[in-house]
mmCIF file of C-alpha atoms and ligand atoms in Angstrom:
data_model
loop_
_atom_site.group_PDB
_atom_site.id
_atom_site.type_symbol
_atom_site.label_atom_id
_atom_site.label_comp_id
_atom_site.label_asym_id
_atom_site.label_seq_id
_atom_site.Cartn_x
_atom_site.Cartn_y
_atom_site.Cartn_z
ATOM 1 C CA UNK A 1 -24.788 -4.527 -12.168
ATOM 2 C CA UNK A 2 -22.708 -4.816 -15.332
ATOM 3 C CA UNK A 3 -19.215 -6.191 -15.070
ATOM 4 C CA UNK A 4 -17.746 -2.758 -15.869
ATOM 5 C CA UNK A 5 -19.924 -1.132 -13.200
ATOM 6 C CA UNK A 6 -18.567 -3.617 -10.654
ATOM 7 C CA UNK A 7 -15.184 -1.860 -10.945
ATOM 8 C CA UNK A 8 -16.703 1.527 -10.058
ATOM 9 C CA UNK A 9 -16.492 2.854 -6.530
ATOM 10 C CA UNK A 10 -18.940 5.750 -6.789
ATOM 11 C CA UNK A 11 -19.827 7.330 -3.473
ATOM 12 C CA UNK A 12 -17.205 5.398 -1.534
ATOM 13 C CA UNK A 13 -14.660 7.075 0.684
ATOM 14 C CA UNK A 14 -11.081 5.825 0.623
ATOM 15 C CA UNK A 15 -8.213 6.657 2.965
ATOM 16 C CA UNK A 16 -4.920 6.341 1.115
ATOM 17 C CA UNK A 17 -2.166 6.262 3.742
ATOM 18 C CA UNK A 18 1.057 7.319 2.049
ATOM 19 C CA UNK A 19 -1.104 8.918 -0.618
ATOM 20 C CA UNK A 20 1.513 11.630 -1.136
ATOM 21 C CA UNK A 21 4.001 9.023 -2.358
ATOM 22 C CA UNK A 22 4.522 7.640 -5.836
ATOM 23 C CA UNK A 23 2.339 4.530 -5.634
ATOM 24 C CA UNK A 24 -0.196 5.985 -3.196
ATOM 25 C CA UNK A 25 -0.876 9.044 -5.343
ATOM 26 C CA UNK A 26 -1.364 6.890 -8.455
ATOM 27 C CA UNK A 27 -3.856 4.696 -6.576
ATOM 28 C CA UNK A 28 -5.652 7.743 -5.124
ATOM 29 C CA UNK A 29 -6.031 9.172 -8.620
ATOM 30 C CA UNK A 30 -7.344 5.836 -9.940
ATOM 31 C CA UNK A 31 -9.887 5.628 -7.119
ATOM 32 C CA UNK A 32 -11.000 9.183 -7.929
ATOM 33 C CA UNK A 33 -11.349 8.296 -11.613
ATOM 34 C CA UNK A 34 -13.554 5.345 -10.637
ATOM 35 C CA UNK A 35 -15.834 7.550 -8.523
ATOM 36 C CA UNK A 36 -14.466 7.394 -4.979
ATOM 37 C CA UNK A 37 -13.489 10.280 -2.732
ATOM 38 C CA UNK A 38 -9.871 9.807 -1.704
ATOM 39 C CA UNK A 39 -8.571 11.051 1.635
ATOM 40 C CA UNK A 40 -4.865 11.405 1.082
ATOM 41 C CA UNK A 41 -2.728 11.050 4.191
ATOM 42 C CA UNK A 42 0.994 11.576 4.677
ATOM 43 C CA UNK A 43 3.576 13.471 6.666
ATOM 44 C CA UNK A 44 4.328 16.128 4.064
ATOM 45 C CA UNK A 45 1.586 18.738 3.621
ATOM 46 C CA UNK A 46 3.039 19.669 0.246
ATOM 47 C CA UNK A 47 2.970 16.085 -1.066
ATOM 48 C CA UNK A 48 -0.524 15.231 0.159
ATOM 49 C CA UNK A 49 -1.944 18.467 -1.240
ATOM 50 C CA UNK A 50 -0.257 17.865 -4.620
ATOM 51 C CA UNK A 51 -1.689 14.349 -4.707
ATOM 52 C CA UNK A 52 -5.160 15.634 -3.756
ATOM 53 C CA UNK A 53 -4.962 18.144 -6.613
ATOM 54 C CA UNK A 54 -4.108 15.303 -8.996
ATOM 55 C CA UNK A 55 -7.130 13.343 -7.737
ATOM 56 C CA UNK A 56 -9.400 16.416 -7.990
ATOM 57 C CA UNK A 57 -8.405 16.746 -11.638
ATOM 58 C CA UNK A 58 -10.388 13.522 -12.227
ATOM 59 C CA UNK A 59 -13.512 15.440 -11.160
ATOM 60 C CA UNK A 60 -13.790 14.030 -7.657
ATOM 61 C CA UNK A 61 -13.625 15.683 -4.266
ATOM 62 C CA UNK A 62 -10.402 14.850 -2.398
ATOM 63 C CA UNK A 63 -9.166 15.651 1.090
ATOM 64 C CA UNK A 64 -5.495 16.028 2.057
ATOM 65 C CA UNK A 65 -4.576 15.314 5.692
ATOM 66 C CA UNK A 66 -1.164 15.500 7.337
ATOM 67 C CA UNK A 67 -0.411 12.768 9.870
ATOM 68 C CA UNK A 68 2.138 10.227 11.014
ATOM 69 C CA UNK A 69 0.036 7.094 10.621
ATOM 70 C CA UNK A 70 2.239 5.037 12.959
ATOM 71 C CA UNK A 71 0.923 7.137 15.870
ATOM 72 C CA UNK A 72 -2.406 5.803 17.147
ATOM 73 C CA UNK A 73 -3.881 9.209 18.027
ATOM 74 C CA UNK A 74 -3.018 10.586 14.585
ATOM 75 C CA UNK A 75 -4.482 7.596 12.750
ATOM 76 C CA UNK A 76 -7.642 7.924 14.839
ATOM 77 C CA UNK A 77 -7.829 11.644 14.059
ATOM 78 C CA UNK A 78 -7.584 10.895 10.325
ATOM 79 C CA UNK A 79 -10.423 8.385 10.520
ATOM 80 C CA UNK A 80 -12.537 10.686 12.708
ATOM 81 C CA UNK A 81 -12.030 13.641 10.329
ATOM 82 C CA UNK A 82 -12.889 11.437 7.349
ATOM 83 C CA UNK A 83 -16.123 10.163 8.883
ATOM 84 C CA UNK A 84 -17.052 13.648 10.170
ATOM 85 C CA UNK A 85 -16.550 15.150 6.705
ATOM 86 C CA UNK A 86 -18.003 12.419 4.463
ATOM 87 C CA UNK A 87 -20.160 10.340 6.812
ATOM 88 C CA UNK A 88 -18.549 7.017 5.923
ATOM 89 C CA UNK A 89 -15.342 5.113 5.316
ATOM 90 C CA UNK A 90 -15.261 2.237 2.839
ATOM 91 C CA UNK A 91 -11.665 1.648 1.777
ATOM 92 C CA UNK A 92 -8.169 1.944 3.212
ATOM 93 C CA UNK A 93 -5.087 1.608 1.042
ATOM 94 C CA UNK A 94 -1.818 1.226 2.953
ATOM 95 C CA UNK A 95 0.844 2.753 0.717
ATOM 96 C CA UNK A 96 3.374 3.842 3.346
ATOM 97 C CA UNK A 97 6.586 1.862 3.278
ATOM 98 C CA UNK A 98 9.893 1.244 1.598
ATOM 99 C CA UNK A 99 13.439 1.894 2.738
ATOM 100 C CA UNK A 100 14.497 -1.443 1.254
ATOM 101 C CA UNK A 101 17.776 -0.359 -0.302
ATOM 102 C CA UNK A 102 18.706 2.141 2.420
ATOM 103 C CA UNK A 103 19.713 -0.183 5.254
ATOM 104 C CA UNK A 104 21.526 -3.213 3.896
ATOM 105 C CA UNK A 105 23.436 -5.383 6.366
ATOM 106 C CA UNK A 106 24.592 -8.968 6.496
ATOM 107 C CA UNK A 107 21.907 -11.070 8.159
ATOM 108 C CA UNK A 108 24.164 -12.143 11.046
ATOM 109 C CA UNK A 109 24.937 -8.487 11.893
ATOM 110 C CA UNK A 110 21.591 -6.834 11.126
ATOM 111 C CA UNK A 111 21.404 -3.960 13.665
ATOM 112 C CA UNK A 112 18.365 -3.410 15.816
ATOM 113 C CA UNK A 113 17.902 0.293 15.007
ATOM 114 C CA UNK A 114 17.710 -0.410 11.254
ATOM 115 C CA UNK A 115 15.438 -3.410 11.882
ATOM 116 C CA UNK A 116 13.070 -1.323 14.027
ATOM 117 C CA UNK A 117 13.030 1.520 11.477
ATOM 118 C CA UNK A 118 12.079 -0.816 8.632
ATOM 119 C CA UNK A 119 9.360 -2.453 10.768
ATOM 120 C CA UNK A 120 7.963 0.916 11.814
ATOM 121 C CA UNK A 121 7.916 2.131 8.192
ATOM 122 C CA UNK A 122 6.484 -1.062 6.683
ATOM 123 C CA UNK A 123 4.459 -2.870 9.364
ATOM 124 C CA UNK A 124 3.254 -0.431 12.019
ATOM 125 C CA UNK A 125 2.483 2.027 9.210
ATOM 126 C CA UNK A 126 -0.166 -0.415 7.970
ATOM 127 C CA UNK A 127 -1.203 -1.893 11.325
ATOM 128 C CA UNK A 128 -2.100 1.337 13.125
ATOM 129 C CA UNK A 129 -4.228 3.090 10.451
ATOM 130 C CA UNK A 130 -5.914 -0.173 9.501
ATOM 131 C CA UNK A 131 -6.987 -0.809 13.093
ATOM 132 C CA UNK A 132 -8.524 2.677 13.278
ATOM 133 C CA UNK A 133 -10.139 2.380 9.835
ATOM 134 C CA UNK A 134 -11.573 -1.081 10.416
ATOM 135 C CA UNK A 135 -13.122 -0.048 13.717
ATOM 136 C CA UNK A 136 -14.955 2.676 11.757
ATOM 137 C CA UNK A 137 -15.930 0.242 8.979
ATOM 138 C CA UNK A 138 -17.345 -2.193 11.541
ATOM 139 C CA UNK A 139 -19.284 0.655 13.195
ATOM 140 C CA UNK A 140 -20.548 1.776 9.760
ATOM 141 C CA UNK A 141 -21.931 -1.700 9.042
ATOM 142 C CA UNK A 142 -21.348 -1.494 5.266
ATOM 143 C CA UNK A 143 -18.312 -3.762 5.025
ATOM 144 C CA UNK A 144 -15.161 -2.459 3.454
ATOM 145 C CA UNK A 145 -11.917 -2.995 1.633
ATOM 146 C CA UNK A 146 -8.350 -3.071 2.950
ATOM 147 C CA UNK A 147 -5.541 -3.068 0.396
ATOM 148 C CA UNK A 148 -1.950 -3.565 1.548
ATOM 149 C CA UNK A 149 1.233 -3.205 -0.459
ATOM 150 C CA UNK A 150 3.565 -6.108 0.074
ATOM 151 C CA UNK A 151 6.453 -6.923 -2.282
ATOM 152 C CA UNK A 152 7.891 -9.847 -4.187
ATOM 153 C CA UNK A 153 10.455 -9.727 -1.350
ATOM 154 C CA UNK A 154 7.814 -11.246 0.951
ATOM 155 C CA UNK A 155 8.325 -14.538 -0.854
ATOM 156 C CA UNK A 156 11.791 -14.268 -2.445
ATOM 157 C CA UNK A 157 15.040 -14.087 -0.509
ATOM 158 C CA UNK A 158 17.846 -11.989 -1.976
ATOM 159 C CA UNK A 159 21.522 -12.279 -1.122
ATOM 160 C CA UNK A 160 21.974 -8.538 -0.622
ATOM 161 C CA UNK A 161 21.372 -7.520 3.016
ATOM 162 C CA UNK A 162 17.586 -7.167 2.905
ATOM 163 C CA UNK A 163 16.679 -9.148 6.076
ATOM 164 C CA UNK A 164 14.463 -6.524 7.707
ATOM 165 C CA UNK A 165 12.562 -5.542 4.550
ATOM 166 C CA UNK A 166 12.005 -9.162 3.558
ATOM 167 C CA UNK A 167 10.713 -9.957 7.060
ATOM 168 C CA UNK A 168 8.532 -6.822 7.174
ATOM 169 C CA UNK A 169 6.894 -7.546 3.822
ATOM 170 C CA UNK A 170 6.442 -11.174 4.901
ATOM 171 C CA UNK A 171 4.604 -9.788 7.932
ATOM 172 C CA UNK A 172 2.390 -7.668 5.672
ATOM 173 C CA UNK A 173 1.482 -10.694 3.547
ATOM 174 C CA UNK A 174 0.753 -12.758 6.682
ATOM 175 C CA UNK A 175 -1.327 -9.963 8.218
ATOM 176 C CA UNK A 176 -3.263 -9.710 4.956
ATOM 177 C CA UNK A 177 -4.334 -13.356 5.334
ATOM 178 C CA UNK A 178 -4.922 -13.047 9.093
ATOM 179 C CA UNK A 179 -7.032 -9.884 8.848
ATOM 180 C CA UNK A 180 -9.013 -11.435 5.978
ATOM 181 C CA UNK A 181 -10.050 -14.318 8.216
ATOM 182 C CA UNK A 182 -10.929 -12.069 11.168
ATOM 183 C CA UNK A 183 -12.850 -9.362 9.311
ATOM 184 C CA UNK A 184 -14.742 -11.453 6.742
ATOM 185 C CA UNK A 185 -17.641 -11.645 9.194
ATOM 186 C CA UNK A 186 -17.969 -7.858 8.873
ATOM 187 C CA UNK A 187 -17.962 -7.957 5.065
ATOM 188 C CA UNK A 188 -14.469 -6.464 4.986
ATOM 189 C CA UNK A 189 -12.063 -7.955 2.466
ATOM 190 C CA UNK A 190 -8.293 -7.682 2.874
ATOM 191 C CA UNK A 191 -5.911 -8.204 -0.019
ATOM 192 C CA UNK A 192 -2.428 -7.126 -1.056
ATOM 193 C CA UNK A 193 -0.487 -6.370 -4.172
ATOM 194 C CA UNK A 194 3.127 -7.507 -4.279
ATOM 195 C CA UNK A 195 5.122 -5.593 -6.879
ATOM 196 C CA UNK A 196 8.670 -6.068 -8.012
ATOM 197 C CA UNK A 197 10.651 -2.902 -8.845
ATOM 198 C CA UNK A 198 8.310 -0.049 -9.733
ATOM 199 C CA UNK A 199 9.909 2.949 -11.393
ATOM 200 C CA UNK A 200 9.455 5.467 -8.569
ATOM 201 C CA UNK A 201 11.719 7.969 -6.806
ATOM 202 C CA UNK A 202 12.454 5.347 -4.086
ATOM 203 C CA UNK A 203 14.196 3.095 -6.612
ATOM 204 C CA UNK A 204 15.215 5.645 -9.258
ATOM 205 C CA UNK A 205 18.789 5.890 -7.986
ATOM 206 C CA UNK A 206 19.254 2.119 -8.154
ATOM 207 C CA UNK A 207 17.749 1.932 -11.642
ATOM 208 C CA UNK A 208 20.016 4.735 -12.887
ATOM 209 C CA UNK A 209 22.891 2.234 -12.846
ATOM 210 C CA UNK A 210 22.572 0.507 -16.251
ATOM 211 C CA UNK A 211 24.260 -2.704 -15.043
ATOM 212 C CA UNK A 212 21.912 -2.910 -12.027
ATOM 213 C CA UNK A 213 18.860 -2.208 -14.175
ATOM 214 C CA UNK A 214 19.901 -4.808 -16.765
ATOM 215 C CA UNK A 215 20.310 -7.385 -13.976
ATOM 216 C CA UNK A 216 16.799 -6.612 -12.700
ATOM 217 C CA UNK A 217 15.156 -6.565 -16.125
ATOM 218 C CA UNK A 218 16.848 -9.785 -17.241
ATOM 219 C CA UNK A 219 15.212 -11.650 -14.347
ATOM 220 C CA UNK A 220 11.720 -10.380 -15.271
ATOM 221 C CA UNK A 221 10.080 -12.441 -18.052
ATOM 222 C CA UNK A 222 8.121 -9.446 -19.373
ATOM 223 C CA UNK A 223 11.462 -7.658 -19.735
ATOM 224 C CA UNK A 224 10.880 -4.389 -17.880
ATOM 225 C CA UNK A 225 10.362 -2.955 -14.422
ATOM 226 C CA UNK A 226 6.865 -1.886 -13.407
ATOM 227 C CA UNK A 227 5.302 1.550 -13.561
ATOM 228 C CA UNK A 228 2.758 2.938 -11.125
ATOM 229 C CA UNK A 229 0.094 2.490 -13.832
ATOM 230 C CA UNK A 230 0.737 -1.283 -13.660
ATOM 231 C CA UNK A 231 -0.579 -1.209 -10.082
ATOM 232 C CA UNK A 232 -3.710 0.886 -10.465
ATOM 233 C CA UNK A 233 -5.885 -1.660 -12.299
ATOM 234 C CA UNK A 234 -5.224 -4.419 -9.750
ATOM 235 C CA UNK A 235 -5.714 -1.893 -6.911
ATOM 236 C CA UNK A 236 -9.081 -0.882 -8.326
ATOM 237 C CA UNK A 237 -10.082 -4.534 -8.633
ATOM 238 C CA UNK A 238 -9.332 -5.153 -4.951
ATOM 239 C CA UNK A 239 -11.027 -1.908 -3.810
ATOM 240 C CA UNK A 240 -14.253 -2.468 -5.775
ATOM 241 C CA UNK A 241 -17.139 -4.934 -5.957
ATOM 242 C CA UNK A 242 -15.303 -6.707 -8.801
ATOM 243 C CA UNK A 243 -13.391 -8.587 -6.085
ATOM 244 C CA UNK A 244 -16.356 -9.253 -3.763
ATOM 245 C CA UNK A 245 -15.470 -12.940 -3.243
ATOM 246 C CA UNK A 246 -11.710 -12.427 -3.050
ATOM 247 C CA UNK A 247 -10.026 -11.993 0.309
ATOM 248 C CA UNK A 248 -6.703 -12.882 1.891
ATOM 249 C CA UNK A 249 -4.942 -12.852 -1.484
ATOM 250 C CA UNK A 250 -1.570 -11.456 -2.430
ATOM 251 C CA UNK A 251 -1.286 -10.636 -6.127
ATOM 252 C CA UNK A 252 2.204 -10.529 -7.594
ATOM 253 C CA UNK A 253 2.631 -7.613 -9.982
ATOM 254 C CA UNK A 254 6.052 -8.588 -11.156
ATOM 255 C CA UNK A 255 6.150 -9.244 -14.889
ATOM 256 C CA UNK A 256 6.379 -12.978 -14.158
ATOM 257 C CA UNK A 257 9.370 -12.783 -11.779
ATOM 258 C CA UNK A 258 7.913 -15.065 -9.111
ATOM 259 C CA UNK A 259 6.730 -17.511 -11.784
ATOM 260 C CA UNK A 260 10.376 -18.206 -12.594
ATOM 261 C CA UNK A 261 11.252 -19.307 -9.047
HETATM 262 N N1 NAD B 301 8.723 1.454 -5.481
HETATM 263 C C1 NAD B 301 8.917 0.161 -5.601
HETATM 264 O O1 NAD B 301 9.690 -0.335 -6.426
HETATM 265 C C2 NAD B 301 8.154 -0.785 -4.711
HETATM 266 C C3 NAD B 301 8.213 -2.176 -4.979
HETATM 267 C C4 NAD B 301 7.516 -3.043 -4.142
HETATM 268 C C5 NAD B 301 6.787 -2.547 -3.074
HETATM 269 N N2 NAD B 301 6.763 -1.191 -2.852
HETATM 270 C C6 NAD B 301 5.999 -0.713 -1.699
HETATM 271 O O2 NAD B 301 5.046 0.231 -2.131
HETATM 272 C C7 NAD B 301 4.768 1.135 -1.058
HETATM 273 C C8 NAD B 301 4.840 2.573 -1.575
HETATM 274 O O3 NAD B 301 6.124 2.787 -2.134
HETATM 275 P P1 NAD B 301 6.490 4.132 -2.939
HETATM 276 O O4 NAD B 301 7.554 3.770 -3.892
HETATM 277 O O5 NAD B 301 5.229 4.788 -3.410
HETATM 278 O O6 NAD B 301 7.132 4.982 -1.742
HETATM 279 P P2 NAD B 301 7.094 6.579 -1.485
HETATM 280 O O7 NAD B 301 8.223 6.857 -0.558
HETATM 281 O O8 NAD B 301 7.017 7.323 -2.759
HETATM 282 O O9 NAD B 301 5.711 6.757 -0.709
HETATM 283 C C9 NAD B 301 5.554 6.476 0.633
HETATM 284 C C10 NAD B 301 4.906 7.687 1.281
HETATM 285 O O10 NAD B 301 4.621 7.386 2.640
HETATM 286 C C11 NAD B 301 4.933 8.549 3.415
HETATM 287 N N3 NAD B 301 5.182 8.126 4.790
HETATM 288 C C12 NAD B 301 6.274 7.499 5.286
HETATM 289 N N4 NAD B 301 6.116 7.264 6.601
HETATM 290 C C13 NAD B 301 4.906 7.772 6.935
HETATM 291 C C14 NAD B 301 4.181 7.837 8.135
HETATM 292 N N5 NAD B 301 4.664 7.339 9.279
HETATM 293 N N6 NAD B 301 2.964 8.428 8.127
HETATM 294 C C15 NAD B 301 2.463 8.937 6.989
HETATM 295 N N7 NAD B 301 3.090 8.888 5.807
HETATM 296 C C16 NAD B 301 4.299 8.320 5.775
HETATM 297 C C17 NAD B 301 6.151 9.128 2.742
HETATM 298 O O11 NAD B 301 6.340 10.475 3.107
HETATM 299 C C18 NAD B 301 5.813 8.922 1.275
HETATM 300 O O12 NAD B 301 5.056 10.026 0.767
HETATM 301 C C19 NAD B 301 5.784 0.785 0.040
HETATM 302 O O13 NAD B 301 5.170 -0.083 0.974
HETATM 303 C C20 NAD B 301 6.862 0.040 -0.697
HETATM 304 O O14 NAD B 301 7.577 -0.863 0.146
HETATM 305 C C21 NAD B 301 7.429 -0.303 -3.641
#
C-alpha cells in the first residue's frame, strides 16, 4: 500500500455522532472524500440531512439518522441500523459537545445543574455511542477506529468560569487513553484531537468581539483561530490506516498555543 493509499478509507463505514454540527459535518465530508460511507447522527433531522447531502456531493453514499446519542437505546438503534444497512462498522467519530461559554461560574459556586449539563453534552455523548459502536466493532472482528474531540481546555486552565468544561474535556482525554489500552487487543485504536478556538457557530458570537478575538489570536503563535478544515486532515489520519500504530494519543490542533505553556 502506498503512503497516500494508507490515508484512504474506501469501503469503511463511519458513524459521525454530532455529524450535523460544524466540526462533525466537516469530518463526515472528509471521510466521504476519502472513500468511507458516513452515517451522520444528530438530534436535528434538518441538520443531519444537510450534512449527509454535503457528504453525498463527494460521490459517496451517506445515511442521516436522528437520535439523542446520550440515550443507550438510541445509540444502540443507530449502530444496529448502520450494521443492518451496510453490514459493518469501522469508525466512530464523537463530535457532539460544546457549551463551554454558555455556563460560566466561579469554581467555588459552580452549580450542579450546569455541571451535569456540560458532562451530559461532552462526556456521556461520547461514552454511550462509543460503547454501542465498539461492541459492534468487536463482534465484526475487523478492528476499528474511535476518534474523540477533546479541547486544549483539557490541559489548560483558564480563569474564566470554565470548571465543568475543563473537567469534561479532561475526562475525554483520559477516556481516550483508557479505551486505547482496553480495546487495543481488538485492533481498535482510540485517539483524540484537541483544538483551540475553531471558527464555528458555537464560538462565532465570542469571536465577533474584536477585543476578545485579538486576545485569543495574540496567544496563538500561528496568529489565527482554527477553521474546520484544519481538523479534517488530522481526523482522516486517525481514522485511516495511516495511524495504524498510533493509539491513546491526543493531538493539539491549536496553532502552537499549548507549546507556549
Ligand atoms: N468550536 C470550537 O471552537 C471547538 C474547540 C474545541 C473543541 N470543540 C469540540 O468540538 C466538538 C464539536 O463542536 P462544534 O463546534 O462542531 O459544535 P456544534 O454545536 O456545531 O455540533 C455539535 C452537534 O451535536 C449535536 N448534539 C448535541 N447533543 C446531542 C445529542 N445528545 N445527541 C445527538 N446529537 C447531539 C448538536 O445538535 C450539534 O449538531 C465539541 O465536542 C466541542 O466541544 C469545539
